[in-house]
Amino acid sequence: MNKRFVWYPVIIGIFGAIIWFILHKGQALPVKQAAVEHTMHTPTPLTHPDTWLQYLDNFRHPLSLLLLQIVVIMVVARLFGRLAKKVRQPSVVGEIIAGVLLGPSLLGWLTPSFSGFLFPAESLKSLQFLSQIGLAFFMFIVGMELDMSKVRNKAHDAVMISHASIVVPFALGVGLAYFIFESFAPANVSFLAFALFMGIAMSITAFPVLARIVQERKLTGTPLGTLAITCAAADDITAWCILAVVVAIAKASGLASAIITIALALLFVTVMILLVRPWLHKVLKRHLDNHNEKVAAGYVFLTLLISAWVAEVIGIHALFGAFLAGAVMPVQDTVRKLFTDKLEDVSVMVLLPIFFAFTGLRTQIGLLSQGHLWAAFGLIMLVAVGGKFGGSAVTARLMGQTWRQSVSIGALMNTRGLMELIVLNIGYDLGILSPEIFAMLVLMALATTFMTGPVLDLVDFSGKKAHRAATA
């Protein structure tokens, strides 16, 4: 019997049982009650000479302030993106670091007055809405770039590795949640919601960042690169479906509500695949053959917006709808290139840095001022790397890959980057993640993404050294 058919049910079954056991035991943990809120002290605004009041008012106008924020964010993001490339890191790593540094972790700590002027609390809603639009466009592009034919062609090994790289860290994340729930969960948050979000935060992979690393290292088309891309694609599909279910459970007021939401989500996915996809194929082909690109683009954007809206109304988040809209687009290269080019520049160059900055404004590394908090962060890193890196590498080895290939796949699958930040912001918006846990998980996303390059370099060095020794 083929060994993959033996290991698949064993790994999925064992860790599935662990997840169920921990969730069952966790129901007995007490839920923290909300404490009485105290009025926070707000800093006294700076006084200025009367001659400057008119110009200060112009600076503080919502549109003027928003444009200034975008300019500052873009400049800082591009600067740190270039610095990241100089140290052989994806530019997205530098952009994430730039976002964190623009928040209270550095700018707010060094110059609180300037930080309060540039990013006043009342302006954050505008940044949040812009970042959500950018994320919707980005998730649409991610959905379009998924090549399902590659997933089907390498389905056996890729799906096995992908699912193991989800279920193992998910189980470890749920286990970690059991031990930190009483200390770190926000008030009035159930163990089920907290544990499920910790599980999904441990098991996500940044498909776009992984694809960029594979491309930059000239692994595209190689067996390793193809397998890694396929695993990440399968991981993306599975993880986002799980996230949709987790969000539905977290938002639901009871079991019946959660079941209705999940049922509506399944109906929504079925309609998009069986009805919307063939309709789009016919409509887009007709208009593109007649060189009506603008009309075709209108249908694409309409599908994106309606899909995101339906997903938000159902209760599984607009970003899942945007991702699904991209996934059901026709697979012709001309269609994908046309609409990817239209969206990618705006979303990646302008709107995504806004999302990084907005995430950075929420990330307060200064909250981790005590030793036990850094100990908790150490546990999170251990679970994240051990589950994702270890689960992927060991499963790849069981599937017949060499140890070097297995370690490389583990390092690539351990890349979290942007996709992790999206998940964390959803959990933060739903009130499931506390500011302390949010800060820890943002740092974990940065660290796991940053370590991918050095690990791949180490594997390459080891391979070259072994080759020299063999030929000597």
Short mmCIF file of C-alpha atoms in Angstrom, two decimals, residues 44 64 120 125 140 296 321 327 377:
data_model
loop_
_atom_site.label_atom_id
_atom_site.label_comp_id
_atom_site.label_asym_id
_atom_site.label_seq_id
_atom_site.Cartn_x
_atom_site.Cartn_y
_atom_site.Cartn_z
CA THR A 44 -2.87 68.35 26.61
CA SER A 64 -5.32 67.00 4.10
CA PRO A 120 -4.88 61.13 15.72
CA LYS A 125 -11.19 54.89 10.74
CA PHE A 140 -8.73 39.02 -5.21
CA ALA A 296 -15.08 43.33 -19.11
CA GLY A 321 -15.53 36.87 -0.66
CA ALA A 327 -10.48 32.04 -7.50
CA PHE A 377 6.06 35.21 23.33
#
